[in-house]
mmCIF file of C-alpha atoms in Angstrom:
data_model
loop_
_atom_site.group_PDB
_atom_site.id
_atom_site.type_symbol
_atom_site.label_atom_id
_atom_site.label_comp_id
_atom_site.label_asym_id
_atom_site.label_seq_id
_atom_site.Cartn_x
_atom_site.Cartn_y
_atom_site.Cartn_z
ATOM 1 C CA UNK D 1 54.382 52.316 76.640
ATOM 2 C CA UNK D 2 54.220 49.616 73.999
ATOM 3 C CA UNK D 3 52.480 49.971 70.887
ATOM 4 C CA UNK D 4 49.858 47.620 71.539
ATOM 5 C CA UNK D 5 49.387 48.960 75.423
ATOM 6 C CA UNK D 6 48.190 51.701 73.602
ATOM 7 C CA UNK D 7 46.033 49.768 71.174
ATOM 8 C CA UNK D 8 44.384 48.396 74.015
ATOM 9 C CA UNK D 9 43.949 52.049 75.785
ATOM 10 C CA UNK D 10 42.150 53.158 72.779
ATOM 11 C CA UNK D 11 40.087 50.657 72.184
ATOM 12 C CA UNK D 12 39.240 50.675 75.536
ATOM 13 C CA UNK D 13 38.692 55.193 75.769
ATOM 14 C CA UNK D 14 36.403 54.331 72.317
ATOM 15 C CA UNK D 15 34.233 51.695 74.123
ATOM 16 C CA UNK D 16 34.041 54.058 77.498
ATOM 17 C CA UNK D 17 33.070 57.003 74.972
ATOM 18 C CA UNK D 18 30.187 55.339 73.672
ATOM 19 C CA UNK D 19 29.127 54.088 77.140
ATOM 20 C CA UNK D 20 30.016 50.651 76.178
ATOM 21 C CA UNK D 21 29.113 48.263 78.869
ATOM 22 C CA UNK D 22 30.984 46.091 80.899
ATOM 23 C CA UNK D 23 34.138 46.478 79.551
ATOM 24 C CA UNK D 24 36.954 44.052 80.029
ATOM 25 C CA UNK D 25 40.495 42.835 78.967
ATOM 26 C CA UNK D 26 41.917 39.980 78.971
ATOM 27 C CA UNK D 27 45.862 39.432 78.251
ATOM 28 C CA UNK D 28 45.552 36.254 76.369
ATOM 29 C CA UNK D 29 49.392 37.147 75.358
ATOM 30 C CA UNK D 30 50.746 33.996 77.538
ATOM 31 C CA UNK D 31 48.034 31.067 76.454
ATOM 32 C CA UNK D 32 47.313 31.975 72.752
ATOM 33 C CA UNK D 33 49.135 33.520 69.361
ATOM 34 C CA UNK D 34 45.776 34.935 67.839
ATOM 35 C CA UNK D 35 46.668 38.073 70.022
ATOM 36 C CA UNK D 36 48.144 39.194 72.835
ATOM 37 C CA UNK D 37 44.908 40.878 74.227
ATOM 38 C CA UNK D 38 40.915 40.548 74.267
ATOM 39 C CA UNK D 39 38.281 43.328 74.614
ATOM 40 C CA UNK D 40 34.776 42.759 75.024
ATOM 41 C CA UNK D 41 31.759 44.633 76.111
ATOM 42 C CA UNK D 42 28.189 45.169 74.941
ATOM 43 C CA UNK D 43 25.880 47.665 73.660
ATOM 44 C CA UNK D 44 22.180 47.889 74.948
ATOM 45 C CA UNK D 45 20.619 47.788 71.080
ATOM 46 C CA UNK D 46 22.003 47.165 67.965
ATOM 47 C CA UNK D 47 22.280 50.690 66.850
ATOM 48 C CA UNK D 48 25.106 50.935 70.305
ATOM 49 C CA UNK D 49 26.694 47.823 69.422
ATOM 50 C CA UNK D 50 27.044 49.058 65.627
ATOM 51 C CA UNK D 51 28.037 53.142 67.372
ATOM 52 C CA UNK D 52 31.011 51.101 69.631
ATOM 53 C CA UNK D 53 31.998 49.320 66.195
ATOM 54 C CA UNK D 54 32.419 52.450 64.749
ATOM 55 C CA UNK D 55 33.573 54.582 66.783
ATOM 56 C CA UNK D 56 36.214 52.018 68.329
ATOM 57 C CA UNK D 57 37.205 51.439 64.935
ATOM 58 C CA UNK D 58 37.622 54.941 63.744
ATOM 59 C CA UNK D 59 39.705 55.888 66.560
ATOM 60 C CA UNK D 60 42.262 53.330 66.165
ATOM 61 C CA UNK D 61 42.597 53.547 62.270
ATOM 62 C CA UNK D 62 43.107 57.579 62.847
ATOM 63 C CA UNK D 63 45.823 56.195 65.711
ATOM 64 C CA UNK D 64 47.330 54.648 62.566
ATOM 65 C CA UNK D 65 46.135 50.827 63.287
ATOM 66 C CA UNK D 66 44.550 49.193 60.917
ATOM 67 C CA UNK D 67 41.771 46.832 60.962
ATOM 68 C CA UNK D 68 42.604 43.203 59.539
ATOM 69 C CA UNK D 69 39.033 41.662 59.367
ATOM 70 C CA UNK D 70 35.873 42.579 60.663
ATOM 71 C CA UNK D 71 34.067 39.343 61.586
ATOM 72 C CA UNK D 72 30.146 38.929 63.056
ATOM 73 C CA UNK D 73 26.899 39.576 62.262
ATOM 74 C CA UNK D 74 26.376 43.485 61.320
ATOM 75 C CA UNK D 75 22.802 43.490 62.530
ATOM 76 C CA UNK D 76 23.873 44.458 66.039
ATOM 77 C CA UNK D 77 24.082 41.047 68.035
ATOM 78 C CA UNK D 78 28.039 40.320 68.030
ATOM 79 C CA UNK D 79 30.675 42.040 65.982
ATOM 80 C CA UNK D 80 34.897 41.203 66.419
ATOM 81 C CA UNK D 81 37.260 43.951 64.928
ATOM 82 C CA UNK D 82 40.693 41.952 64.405
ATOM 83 C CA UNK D 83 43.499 44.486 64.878
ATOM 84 C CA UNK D 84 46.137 41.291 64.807
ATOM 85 C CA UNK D 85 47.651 42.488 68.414
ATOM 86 C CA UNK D 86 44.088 43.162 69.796
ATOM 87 C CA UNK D 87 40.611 41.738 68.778
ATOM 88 C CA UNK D 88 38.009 43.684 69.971
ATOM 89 C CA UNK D 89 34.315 41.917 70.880
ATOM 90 C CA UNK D 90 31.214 43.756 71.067
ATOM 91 C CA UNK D 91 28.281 42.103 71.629
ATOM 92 C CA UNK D 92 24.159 42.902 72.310
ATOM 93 C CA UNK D 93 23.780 41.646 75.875
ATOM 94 C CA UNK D 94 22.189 38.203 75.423
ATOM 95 C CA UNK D 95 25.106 37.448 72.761
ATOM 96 C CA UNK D 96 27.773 38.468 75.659
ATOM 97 C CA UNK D 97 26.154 36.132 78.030
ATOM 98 C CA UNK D 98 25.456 33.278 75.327
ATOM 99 C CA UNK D 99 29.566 33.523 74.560
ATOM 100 C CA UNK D 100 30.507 34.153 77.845
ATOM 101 C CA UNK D 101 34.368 34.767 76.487
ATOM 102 C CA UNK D 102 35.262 35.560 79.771
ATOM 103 C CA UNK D 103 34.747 32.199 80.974
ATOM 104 C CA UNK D 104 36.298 30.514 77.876
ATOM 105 C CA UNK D 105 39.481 32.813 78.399
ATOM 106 C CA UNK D 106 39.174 32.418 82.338
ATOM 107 C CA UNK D 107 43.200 31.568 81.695
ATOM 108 C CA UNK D 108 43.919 34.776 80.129
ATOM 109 C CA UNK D 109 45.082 37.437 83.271
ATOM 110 C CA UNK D 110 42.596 40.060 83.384
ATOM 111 C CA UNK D 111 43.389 43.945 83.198
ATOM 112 C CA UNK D 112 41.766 45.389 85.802
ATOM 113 C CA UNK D 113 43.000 48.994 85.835
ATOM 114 C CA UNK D 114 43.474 50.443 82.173
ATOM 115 C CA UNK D 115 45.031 54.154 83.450
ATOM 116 C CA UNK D 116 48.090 51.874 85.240
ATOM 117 C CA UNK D 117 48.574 49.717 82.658
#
């Protein structure tokens, strides 16, 4: 498995952790150079979205990965944890919608299944 595969799975295990909502990710590997992949999902408060901020970014620092920028409002509407391979989204529901990053990035191919990737 590639090293950022296994960005991705972690990110992904942190946000499933937390009961992160909605998770998704994009590979935006083939229609961008910021990164080669996108993970969003939302928390139901602030204090979740700030918990999946975290927690996501705990568990891939102690993976050895460290965060480039931290981007977003820290109030618990919209956060983005740059990782340079992977930049992580994590959003308060209206924010998610308002964005709608999947739509922007409908080009990107979407992962559907995390355990076979």
């Amino acid at each position: 498995m590639s090293i950022i595969k296994e960005m991705v799975k972690i990110a992904y295990n942190a946000l499933d952790d937390k009961q992160g909502e909605d998770i998704r990710i994009i590979d935006i590997s083939g229609i961008s150079v910021m990164a080669d992949y996108f993970i969003i999902a939302h928390g139901n408060n602030p204090n979740h979205v700030r918990t999946l901020m975290d927690f996501t970014e705990e568990k891939l620092n102690k993976a050895g990965f460290d965060t480039k920028n931290i981007e977003g409002n820290h109030n618990g509407s919209w956060v983005l944890l740059d990782f340079k391979d992977i930049i992580v989204h994590i959003f308060d529901k209206e924010n998610r919608s308002f964005y709608d990053l999947e739509r922007i990035w409908a080009d990107g191919k979407i992962i559907e299944d995390v355990k076979s990737f």
